[in-house]
Amino acid sequence: MAKKPDTTSIPPDTGEIDTDWSEASLQQSAEGSGIPTAVLPEPYERYAKQVTSQPMGEETRKALSAPRLPAIDESVLDEFLEQHSRDSGEMRAMGLVGRQLSGPYAIPLELNDEGEPVRASERAMESPSELLSDSGAVRTTPVPSSKDWTAESPTPHKPVPEVLEAFRRASALEPAGSDNDLVGREEYFELDEPGEIGMEDSLEINLDEVVPLPFDLSQALQVDRKPTPRPEPIDPIEFPLENDGGALDLVSARATPFVPQPTDPIIDLRDRFAVGDFTGAHAVAEAILAEQPNNTEALRFRESCRDVLTQMYTARLGPLSGIPKLAIPVVELQWLSLDHRTGFLLSCVDGQSTIEEILDVSGMPTLDALRILFTLLQQQVIEIVNR
Amino acid sequence: MDRVIGIDLGTTNSCVAIVDDGTPTVIPNRGGYKTTPSMVAVTEAGKRLVGHIAKRQAITNAENTVSAAKRLIGRKWNSSQVKNSVLTSSYQIVEGPHADVRIKLRDNSYSVPEISAMVLQEMRVIAEDFLSESVSKAVITVPAYFNDNQRQAVRDAGQIAGLDVIRIINEPTAAALAYGFGKNYEKLIAVYDLGGGTFDISILEIGAHGVFKVIATAGDTFLGGEDFDALIIDWLVQSFKEQHDIDLRQDRMALQRLKDAAEKAKCELSSVKETEINLPFIISSGRNEALHLQQTISRQTLETLCEDLVQRTVEICRQTMLDARLDKDEIEDVILVGGMTRMPRVQEAVAGFFQREPCKGVHPDEVVALGAAIQGAALVDDAHEMILLDVTPHSLGIMTFGSVFEELIAQNTTVPTAQTKIFTTSRDNQTAVKILVMQKEGQQADDFELLGEFILTNLRRAPKGQVEIEVTFEINADGIVNVSAKDMETGQGQSIQVTASSGLTKDEISNMIESAKEYMVERRSSEEFEAARQEAETLIAEIERLFPQVEVVVAASDFGREAVNKARRILKDAKSAIESRDLNQVKSQTEALARTHRMFKGVVTKTQ
């Protein structure tokens, strides 16, 4: 079961990102030459911590509400990857955290002095194998050597496919439990004290509660990929742009009870009936019929449920010729917690009338009357004797 | 000799009695009650309910529960009584194919005699269960004011119920019969009958040699115990509303409970000074909390509430005495009939009006049925011959020019009787007259019922008022009305016999009889199956209880194991037979079960 995300658990190796993420840098970028602002990639928790730990200033708000970046081609991404692959921990962190993000992801770009995105050629390039070997973690998947990589791709700036794939996955938000990703994550981390860093916590962030970032990575990437189908998130939490007390908002948003994803009631009805939840199926059928009185499938299911439930209650009550009798003194009745329908049915229990007669005189639907009688029997308010 | 049952077919309750070894006895129903509500209902599942069970769901299933069908029996669709009932009844009253009245229950329409037949059939079943023999002959009572059509409708109802109605007698006459049974009274008595739905007052003369003569009768068909209950319900609803600001009338379940409680309280207050009405969980408040009704009502409160109703009955008594030209002193005894006469305030009012204590020697609920049973026994036994002389309960006459009713036979005229009156033409050169035979139904000037019509033709052409026509009304001992008109100059005449009709054709009655028979066959077989099932289930339970002990004892031997397996098979077959609802199978399996049970008991007894 997913735990609630912990804003205090920070993935390792993100120090550099932290330094880059500041209001000053954002301000500087935003006040540049009108070039759309970009923020560096970072794990959600770091991002959230930033957002929640300090009041959002006007400039931040402006920056975050800036128009989205236009689509960028793959070469830009390559450059970005090259740039950040120098820092070994950074991509590893992405590999971990990206898995946990949902919704549009911020495009991770760095700007140069002119306000242009930093190109790969402006940076010293390290081979992906070097990059990955920095971590000291043992990879189980074969990593192509520098030579091999170069051979596969005529462009020296081409990122290693695995890294690209990791990034794609991060943005595509594959369902938890993807083998490759999991293995990769575990390999990339070296935990001195298990639990200290919060890896478990990171893994268990509730995907449904992740704050959407103000940029859509999927648009930015413009890569040909087929994202794994996933359920549509329900009610994503809005970024608290308008509220200075963003932290409070975030906390309260997390405390919001889980709202089950609305499903087609007919499917729900079928499922409940199939698993033998006849009471539930009956209730769903009634709800459907309240809105669509002529829904034949709901009508059919309701009748079937009634038949089954009637048989069940009848079997538990015994023969309909049985005579219900009060098992407690009348004066004690008032101490029970009963509704008026039950009260009415109890008034029909006179120690002479059979169950069948009580069903006849109650004027209630048979199923309701049987259910109430059964409940009364279970509560030992009545007992049933044979004629 | 066939037994004859006496049935008091009441508006709200019915009662059946029989003369057993010379003693008139009321037959209790299965619940032990001596009266059975005259109510019929059809449940959502199409099941027919009659009697107490129908009454208990009367409010929760009001649209499909018929009460007081007696008010409609034998009446035409356009009669004022029917119009009144259409407005006040909770069930649907529709027009039948012969301008008669039909009642709609669920998807079917029933004629009023059919509904009354269901009640009569129930009374017959009660008698048959009690006597353990088939019953086919009956004497049924009707109010003294019933006209021929109404009496015929009751006969038809009896026929549909499979009864041979050997006599229809008036209720006050039946009460007087029971009152005078075994005594050689010769006196003038008043029968004050306040039932569940109607009030009747009759003055009778009990003559020597068992001659009973109704001198006068009157009443109110919408005044009875239910009106008293309604006042108590109003009082309770008002008190609850003041306490909780909730109107209990909005909830049918609550109202049904109130009705039952009100009737119970009313009955209790006849013997105690105050009583508590306790209805837990009567309704749920808006806050999802169940509320209880707890109220104490005193006899004094009830009497204050109902004083107007009591005074209405006294007023009708006063008018009847005036109509009969009798003085209160001339009344030698007052018989109280109907459950409501147990109420001390009613007894007090009656005693106050007649200036004598009412007779306590008869049971108000049972006296009419007992009288009918006595009459039935007398009819099949020559030794107990009695003469019952009845009166015409309504005025009879013809409608003349300008819609003026000309009375020929006055109300309360002893039958047989004949009256003649001369009429003239109302227009010049009038060659034909239309004779409209009418019966005056109530006190209202325009409250008439058309019994028949005919035309007298070939009259001499003459100025108006010159041609004289003699009109004669005759009522024979069987109550058949014959009307004739004769041109006094020529002697030429025309006549009509007013034949009583319930509004049903012979074919319709035949079909209804068949349906009623089928219903009875189904009901009887269902009861038989139920009895067989219970017997089988008792044996199954007993065998299953003994099984472990028997198994331990006999399982060691092959023979024993085989016996145990056989017993298992019998149990299984018996359960299957019960499930399949096959009566013959259940009966044969019950025999096998009984043998197994004997064997098991023997084994267990020997090992102990």
Tab-separated table of N, CA and C in Angstrom, chain B residues 282-398:
chain	number	residue	atom	x	y	z
B	282	ILE	N	-42.505	5.151	15.956
B	282	ILE	CA	-43.650	5.370	15.063
B	282	ILE	C	-43.234	6.084	13.786
B	283	ILE	N	-42.240	6.932	13.905
B	283	ILE	CA	-41.812	7.672	12.705
B	283	ILE	C	-40.375	8.138	12.905
B	284	SER	N	-39.714	8.369	11.796
B	284	SER	CA	-38.349	8.889	11.886
B	284	SER	C	-38.390	10.387	11.672
B	285	SER	N	-37.652	11.076	12.514
B	285	SER	CA	-37.599	12.527	12.359
B	285	SER	C	-36.635	12.852	11.224
B	286	GLY	N	-36.596	14.103	10.858
B	286	GLY	CA	-35.693	14.513	9.788
B	286	GLY	C	-34.239	14.275	10.130
B	287	ARG	N	-33.961	14.133	11.405
B	287	ARG	CA	-32.584	13.944	11.830
B	287	ARG	C	-32.232	12.465	11.950
B	288	ASN	N	-33.007	11.661	11.256
B	288	ASN	CA	-32.746	10.227	11.221
B	288	ASN	C	-32.877	9.571	12.586
B	289	GLU	N	-33.767	10.097	13.364
B	289	GLU	CA	-33.933	9.598	14.720
B	289	GLU	C	-35.391	9.138	14.841
B	290	ALA	N	-35.573	7.925	15.351
B	290	ALA	CA	-36.941	7.391	15.453
B	290	ALA	C	-37.633	8.006	16.675
B	291	LEU	N	-38.890	8.346	16.486
B	291	LEU	CA	-39.663	8.947	17.583
B	291	LEU	C	-40.713	7.952	18.072
B	292	HIS	N	-41.045	8.052	19.336
B	292	HIS	CA	-42.051	7.171	19.927
B	292	HIS	C	-43.305	7.982	20.245
B	293	LEU	N	-44.438	7.302	20.155
B	293	LEU	CA	-45.680	7.963	20.579
B	293	LEU	C	-46.104	7.331	21.899
B	294	GLN	N	-46.227	8.164	22.899
B	294	GLN	CA	-46.664	7.691	24.214
B	294	GLN	C	-47.724	8.659	24.717
B	295	GLN	N	-48.914	8.180	24.872
B	295	GLN	CA	-50.000	9.085	25.230
B	295	GLN	C	-50.994	8.337	26.125
B	296	THR	N	-51.450	9.018	27.096
B	296	THR	CA	-52.485	8.416	27.942
B	296	THR	C	-53.813	9.082	27.609
B	297	ILE	N	-54.807	8.254	27.389
B	297	ILE	CA	-56.130	8.801	27.080
B	297	ILE	C	-57.126	8.288	28.121
B	298	SER	N	-57.954	9.201	28.583
B	298	SER	CA	-58.924	8.809	29.604
B	298	SER	C	-60.296	8.591	28.965
B	299	ARG	N	-61.140	7.917	29.681
B	299	ARG	CA	-62.503	7.680	29.189
B	299	ARG	C	-63.229	9.008	28.998
B	300	GLN	N	-62.947	9.912	29.908
B	300	GLN	CA	-63.608	11.214	29.829
B	300	GLN	C	-63.221	11.958	28.542
B	301	THR	N	-61.934	11.868	28.214
B	301	THR	CA	-61.481	12.509	26.969
B	301	THR	C	-62.209	11.900	25.776
B	302	LEU	N	-62.277	10.579	25.765
B	302	LEU	CA	-62.948	9.894	24.652
B	302	LEU	C	-64.415	10.329	24.556
B	303	GLU	N	-65.050	10.400	25.691
B	303	GLU	CA	-66.475	10.766	25.694
B	303	GLU	C	-66.683	12.196	25.208
B	304	THR	N	-65.750	13.065	25.597
B	304	THR	CA	-65.852	14.453	25.128
B	304	THR	C	-65.684	14.508	23.612
B	305	LEU	N	-64.695	13.730	23.129
B	305	LEU	CA	-64.432	13.728	21.697
B	305	LEU	C	-65.630	13.224	20.897
B	306	CYS	N	-66.312	12.210	21.453
B	306	CYS	CA	-67.323	11.491	20.676
B	306	CYS	C	-68.765	11.903	20.988
B	307	GLU	N	-68.941	12.913	21.801
B	307	GLU	CA	-70.300	13.260	22.219
B	307	GLU	C	-71.230	13.578	21.044
B	308	ASP	N	-70.686	14.263	20.043
B	308	ASP	CA	-71.510	14.619	18.878
B	308	ASP	C	-72.044	13.381	18.176
B	309	LEU	N	-71.194	12.383	18.062
B	309	LEU	CA	-71.602	11.157	17.368
B	309	LEU	C	-72.708	10.454	18.151
B	310	VAL	N	-72.546	10.425	19.449
B	310	VAL	CA	-73.552	9.764	20.289
B	310	VAL	C	-74.892	10.495	20.157
B	311	GLN	N	-74.810	11.815	20.143
B	311	GLN	CA	-76.050	12.604	20.028
B	311	GLN	C	-76.745	12.410	18.683
B	312	ARG	N	-75.920	12.142	17.645
B	312	ARG	CA	-76.514	11.884	16.322
B	312	ARG	C	-77.392	10.632	16.374
B	313	THR	N	-76.921	9.617	17.081
B	313	THR	CA	-77.710	8.377	17.166
B	313	THR	C	-79.005	8.635	17.952
B	314	VAL	N	-78.893	9.442	18.984
B	314	VAL	CA	-80.076	9.734	19.816
B	314	VAL	C	-81.126	10.473	18.988
B	315	GLU	N	-80.649	11.382	18.147
B	315	GLU	CA	-81.568	12.162	17.310
B	315	GLU	C	-82.325	11.255	16.336
B	316	ILE	N	-81.608	10.276	15.772
B	316	ILE	CA	-82.255	9.339	14.836
B	316	ILE	C	-83.299	8.499	15.587
B	317	CYS	N	-82.990	8.135	16.811
B	317	CYS	CA	-83.952	7.373	17.631
B	317	CYS	C	-85.219	8.196	17.846
B	318	ARG	N	-85.008	9.473	18.136
B	318	ARG	CA	-86.149	10.349	18.413
B	318	ARG	C	-87.049	10.437	17.177
B	319	GLN	N	-86.432	10.620	16.009
B	319	GLN	CA	-87.186	10.746	14.765
B	319	GLN	C	-87.952	9.456	14.453
B	320	THR	N	-87.305	8.331	14.715
B	320	THR	CA	-87.937	7.033	14.429
B	320	THR	C	-89.162	6.817	15.321
B	321	MET	N	-89.028	7.196	16.548
B	321	MET	CA	-90.161	7.051	17.469
B	321	MET	C	-91.327	7.931	17.025
B	322	LEU	N	-90.987	9.118	16.524
B	322	LEU	CA	-92.030	10.022	16.024
B	322	LEU	C	-92.715	9.412	14.803
B	323	ASP	N	-91.872	8.889	13.861
B	323	ASP	CA	-92.410	8.276	12.640
B	323	ASP	C	-93.323	7.094	12.973
B	324	ALA	N	-92.935	6.324	13.980
B	324	ALA	CA	-93.723	5.140	14.360
B	324	ALA	C	-94.904	5.499	15.256
B	325	ARG	N	-94.995	6.782	15.569
B	325	ARG	CA	-96.060	7.287	16.452
B	325	ARG	C	-96.129	6.492	17.747
B	326	LEU	N	-94.957	6.306	18.297
B	326	LEU	CA	-94.865	5.557	19.553
B	326	LEU	C	-94.285	6.455	20.628
B	327	ASP	N	-94.694	6.172	21.832
B	327	ASP	CA	-94.152	6.910	22.962
B	327	ASP	C	-93.031	6.075	23.587
B	328	LYS	N	-92.044	6.759	24.150
B	328	LYS	CA	-90.908	6.042	24.732
B	328	LYS	C	-91.347	5.055	25.813
B	329	ASP	N	-92.427	5.426	26.486
B	329	ASP	CA	-92.892	4.547	27.578
B	329	ASP	C	-93.379	3.190	27.063
B	330	GLU	N	-93.788	3.214	25.786
B	330	GLU	CA	-94.329	1.972	25.229
B	330	GLU	C	-93.255	0.932	24.947
B	331	ILE	N	-92.033	1.378	24.810
B	331	ILE	CA	-90.920	0.440	24.558
B	331	ILE	C	-90.622	-0.318	25.844
B	332	GLU	N	-90.732	-1.628	25.757
B	332	GLU	CA	-90.564	-2.412	26.985
B	332	GLU	C	-89.132	-2.890	27.220
B	333	ASP	N	-88.371	-2.950	26.164
B	333	ASP	CA	-86.968	-3.344	26.347
B	333	ASP	C	-86.138	-2.788	25.196
B	334	VAL	N	-84.870	-2.567	25.479
B	334	VAL	CA	-83.949	-2.063	24.441
B	334	VAL	C	-82.796	-3.059	24.301
B	335	ILE	N	-82.614	-3.547	23.094
B	335	ILE	CA	-81.505	-4.489	22.845
B	335	ILE	C	-80.364	-3.707	22.195
B	336	LEU	N	-79.195	-3.902	22.736
B	336	LEU	CA	-78.023	-3.227	22.158
B	336	LEU	C	-77.287	-4.202	21.239
B	337	VAL	N	-77.042	-3.758	20.035
B	337	VAL	CA	-76.335	-4.585	19.047
B	337	VAL	C	-75.152	-3.783	18.515
B	338	GLY	N	-74.048	-4.497	18.244
B	338	GLY	CA	-72.858	-3.838	17.696
B	338	GLY	C	-71.852	-3.532	18.779
B	339	GLY	N	-70.567	-3.671	18.418
B	339	GLY	CA	-69.480	-3.505	19.390
B	339	GLY	C	-69.465	-2.153	20.056
B	340	MET	N	-69.883	-1.117	19.337
B	340	MET	CA	-69.825	0.234	19.894
B	340	MET	C	-70.764	0.420	21.085
B	341	THR	N	-71.761	-0.463	21.196
B	341	THR	CA	-72.714	-0.288	22.311
B	341	THR	C	-72.100	-0.736	23.641
B	342	ARG	N	-70.858	-1.222	23.581
B	342	ARG	CA	-70.175	-1.527	24.854
B	342	ARG	C	-69.664	-0.246	25.516
B	343	MET	N	-69.603	0.784	24.759
B	343	MET	CA	-69.076	2.049	25.296
B	343	MET	C	-70.046	2.591	26.348
B	344	PRO	N	-69.552	2.836	27.564
B	344	PRO	CA	-70.456	3.273	28.641
B	344	PRO	C	-71.274	4.514	28.286
B	345	ARG	N	-70.657	5.452	27.551
B	345	ARG	CA	-71.377	6.693	27.216
B	345	ARG	C	-72.565	6.393	26.284
B	346	VAL	N	-72.394	5.442	25.398
B	346	VAL	CA	-73.476	5.067	24.489
B	346	VAL	C	-74.615	4.428	25.293
B	347	GLN	N	-74.251	3.534	26.186
B	347	GLN	CA	-75.277	2.873	27.021
B	347	GLN	C	-76.046	3.908	27.835
B	348	GLU	N	-75.256	4.875	28.333
B	348	GLU	CA	-75.854	5.932	29.139
B	348	GLU	C	-76.855	6.758	28.318
B	349	ALA	N	-76.430	7.067	27.074
B	349	ALA	CA	-77.288	7.877	26.201
B	349	ALA	C	-78.564	7.121	25.842
B	350	VAL	N	-78.430	5.844	25.571
B	350	VAL	CA	-79.597	5.028	25.213
B	350	VAL	C	-80.549	4.937	26.407
B	351	ALA	N	-79.949	4.683	27.570
B	351	ALA	CA	-80.775	4.591	28.788
B	351	ALA	C	-81.487	5.914	29.049
B	352	GLY	N	-80.771	7.014	28.784
B	352	GLY	CA	-81.347	8.341	28.998
B	352	GLY	C	-82.513	8.599	28.053
B	353	PHE	N	-82.345	8.197	26.809
B	353	PHE	CA	-83.397	8.473	25.831
B	353	PHE	C	-84.621	7.588	26.071
B	354	PHE	N	-84.428	6.298	26.229
B	354	PHE	CA	-85.571	5.386	26.388
B	354	PHE	C	-86.068	5.308	27.842
B	355	GLN	N	-85.321	5.965	28.721
B	355	GLN	CA	-85.665	6.013	30.147
B	355	GLN	C	-85.785	4.615	30.731
B	356	ARG	N	-84.875	3.774	30.308
B	356	ARG	CA	-84.770	2.435	30.900
B	356	ARG	C	-83.386	1.865	30.587
B	357	GLU	N	-82.911	1.006	31.453
B	357	GLU	CA	-81.601	0.392	31.239
B	357	GLU	C	-81.701	-0.600	30.083
B	358	PRO	N	-80.745	-0.564	29.147
B	358	PRO	CA	-80.796	-1.523	28.041
B	358	PRO	C	-80.586	-2.952	28.536
B	359	CYS	N	-81.083	-3.890	27.743
B	359	CYS	CA	-80.968	-5.305	28.086
B	359	CYS	C	-79.512	-5.750	28.026
B	360	LYS	N	-79.054	-6.447	29.061
B	360	LYS	CA	-77.663	-6.913	29.102
B	360	LYS	C	-77.573	-8.404	28.776
B	361	GLY	N	-78.696	-8.977	28.392
B	361	GLY	CA	-78.716	-10.434	28.226
B	361	GLY	C	-78.225	-10.934	26.885
B	362	VAL	N	-77.933	-10.042	25.969
B	362	VAL	CA	-77.456	-10.521	24.667
B	362	VAL	C	-76.065	-9.961	24.380
B	363	HIS	N	-75.311	-10.721	23.593
B	363	HIS	CA	-73.960	-10.275	23.241
B	363	HIS	C	-74.059	-9.363	22.025
B	364	PRO	N	-73.627	-8.112	22.117
B	364	PRO	CA	-73.850	-7.168	21.016
B	364	PRO	C	-73.203	-7.586	19.693
B	365	ASP	N	-72.054	-8.263	19.777
B	365	ASP	CA	-71.379	-8.656	18.534
B	365	ASP	C	-71.993	-9.899	17.899
B	366	GLU	N	-72.610	-10.716	18.721
B	366	GLU	CA	-73.008	-12.040	18.246
B	366	GLU	C	-74.511	-12.209	18.044
B	367	VAL	N	-75.278	-11.305	18.604
B	367	VAL	CA	-76.728	-11.514	18.666
B	367	VAL	C	-77.387	-11.670	17.298
B	368	VAL	N	-76.927	-10.927	16.313
B	368	VAL	CA	-77.550	-10.998	14.976
B	368	VAL	C	-77.246	-12.356	14.317
B	369	ALA	N	-75.997	-12.788	14.389
B	369	ALA	CA	-75.637	-14.087	13.795
B	369	ALA	C	-76.379	-15.211	14.507
B	370	LEU	N	-76.500	-15.081	15.819
B	370	LEU	CA	-77.219	-16.109	16.591
B	370	LEU	C	-78.682	-16.166	16.147
B	371	GLY	N	-79.266	-14.996	15.927
B	371	GLY	CA	-80.655	-14.944	15.463
B	371	GLY	C	-80.798	-15.596	14.096
B	372	ALA	N	-79.825	-15.347	13.212
B	372	ALA	CA	-79.867	-15.955	11.880
B	372	ALA	C	-79.761	-17.472	11.977
B	373	ALA	N	-78.902	-17.945	12.888
B	373	ALA	CA	-78.747	-19.393	13.072
B	373	ALA	C	-80.043	-19.993	13.615
B	374	ILE	N	-80.667	-19.273	14.512
B	374	ILE	CA	-81.945	-19.753	15.078
B	374	ILE	C	-82.987	-19.845	13.960
B	375	GLN	N	-83.026	-18.821	13.112
B	375	GLN	CA	-83.972	-18.835	11.993
B	375	GLN	C	-83.657	-19.994	11.047
B	376	GLY	N	-82.356	-20.213	10.799
B	376	GLY	CA	-81.946	-21.313	9.916
B	376	GLY	C	-82.389	-22.650	10.456
B	377	ALA	N	-82.179	-22.833	11.762
B	377	ALA	CA	-82.577	-24.100	12.392
B	377	ALA	C	-84.093	-24.277	12.323
B	378	ALA	N	-84.803	-23.156	12.495
B	378	ALA	CA	-86.266	-23.226	12.468
B	378	ALA	C	-86.767	-23.598	11.079
B	379	LEU	N	-86.078	-23.114	10.053
B	379	LEU	CA	-86.520	-23.374	8.683
B	379	LEU	C	-86.362	-24.838	8.275
B	380	VAL	N	-85.376	-25.513	8.835
B	380	VAL	CA	-85.190	-26.935	8.482
B	380	VAL	C	-85.843	-27.862	9.505
B	381	ASP	N	-86.338	-27.266	10.558
B	381	ASP	CA	-86.978	-28.081	11.595
B	381	ASP	C	-88.389	-27.522	11.851
B	382	ASP	N	-89.371	-28.293	11.407
B	382	ASP	CA	-90.747	-27.811	11.499
B	382	ASP	C	-91.189	-27.517	12.932
B	383	ALA	N	-90.501	-28.144	13.864
B	383	ALA	CA	-90.879	-27.970	15.268
B	383	ALA	C	-90.671	-26.537	15.749
B	384	HIS	N	-89.755	-25.852	15.068
B	384	HIS	CA	-89.432	-24.488	15.506
B	384	HIS	C	-89.960	-23.452	14.528
B	385	GLU	N	-91.178	-23.613	14.069
B	385	GLU	CA	-91.695	-22.681	13.076
B	385	GLU	C	-91.908	-21.291	13.686
B	386	MET	N	-91.513	-20.323	12.898
B	386	MET	CA	-91.695	-18.938	13.350
B	386	MET	C	-92.210	-18.116	12.187
B	387	ILE	N	-92.930	-17.097	12.496
B	387	ILE	CA	-93.424	-16.210	11.443
B	387	ILE	C	-92.731	-14.871	11.602
B	388	LEU	N	-92.101	-14.471	10.532
B	388	LEU	CA	-91.441	-13.174	10.576
B	388	LEU	C	-92.189	-12.231	9.662
B	389	LEU	N	-92.719	-11.196	10.239
B	389	LEU	CA	-93.437	-10.212	9.443
B	389	LEU	C	-92.559	-8.980	9.283
B	390	ASP	N	-92.324	-8.661	7.994
B	390	ASP	CA	-91.449	-7.515	7.733
B	390	ASP	C	-92.251	-6.319	7.253
B	391	VAL	N	-91.576	-5.192	7.249
B	391	VAL	CA	-92.198	-3.971	6.736
B	391	VAL	C	-91.391	-3.503	5.525
B	392	THR	N	-92.015	-2.655	4.729
B	392	THR	CA	-91.257	-2.064	3.625
B	392	THR	C	-90.345	-0.989	4.216
B	393	PRO	N	-89.087	-1.091	3.977
B	393	PRO	CA	-88.181	-0.114	4.594
B	393	PRO	C	-88.227	1.249	3.917
B	394	HIS	N	-88.756	1.287	2.659
B	394	HIS	CA	-88.770	2.562	1.930
B	394	HIS	C	-90.178	2.845	1.407
B	395	SER	N	-90.406	4.104	1.134
B	395	SER	CA	-91.671	4.477	0.495
B	395	SER	C	-91.600	4.085	-0.976
B	396	LEU	N	-92.722	3.630	-1.512
B	396	LEU	CA	-92.795	3.293	-2.933
B	396	LEU	C	-93.861	4.156	-3.578
B	397	GLY	N	-93.637	4.538	-4.830
B	397	GLY	CA	-94.612	5.380	-5.507
B	397	GLY	C	-94.239	5.601	-6.955
B	398	ILE	N	-94.877	6.606	-7.589
B	398	ILE	CA	-94.544	6.910	-8.968
B	398	ILE	C	-94.175	8.377	-9.107
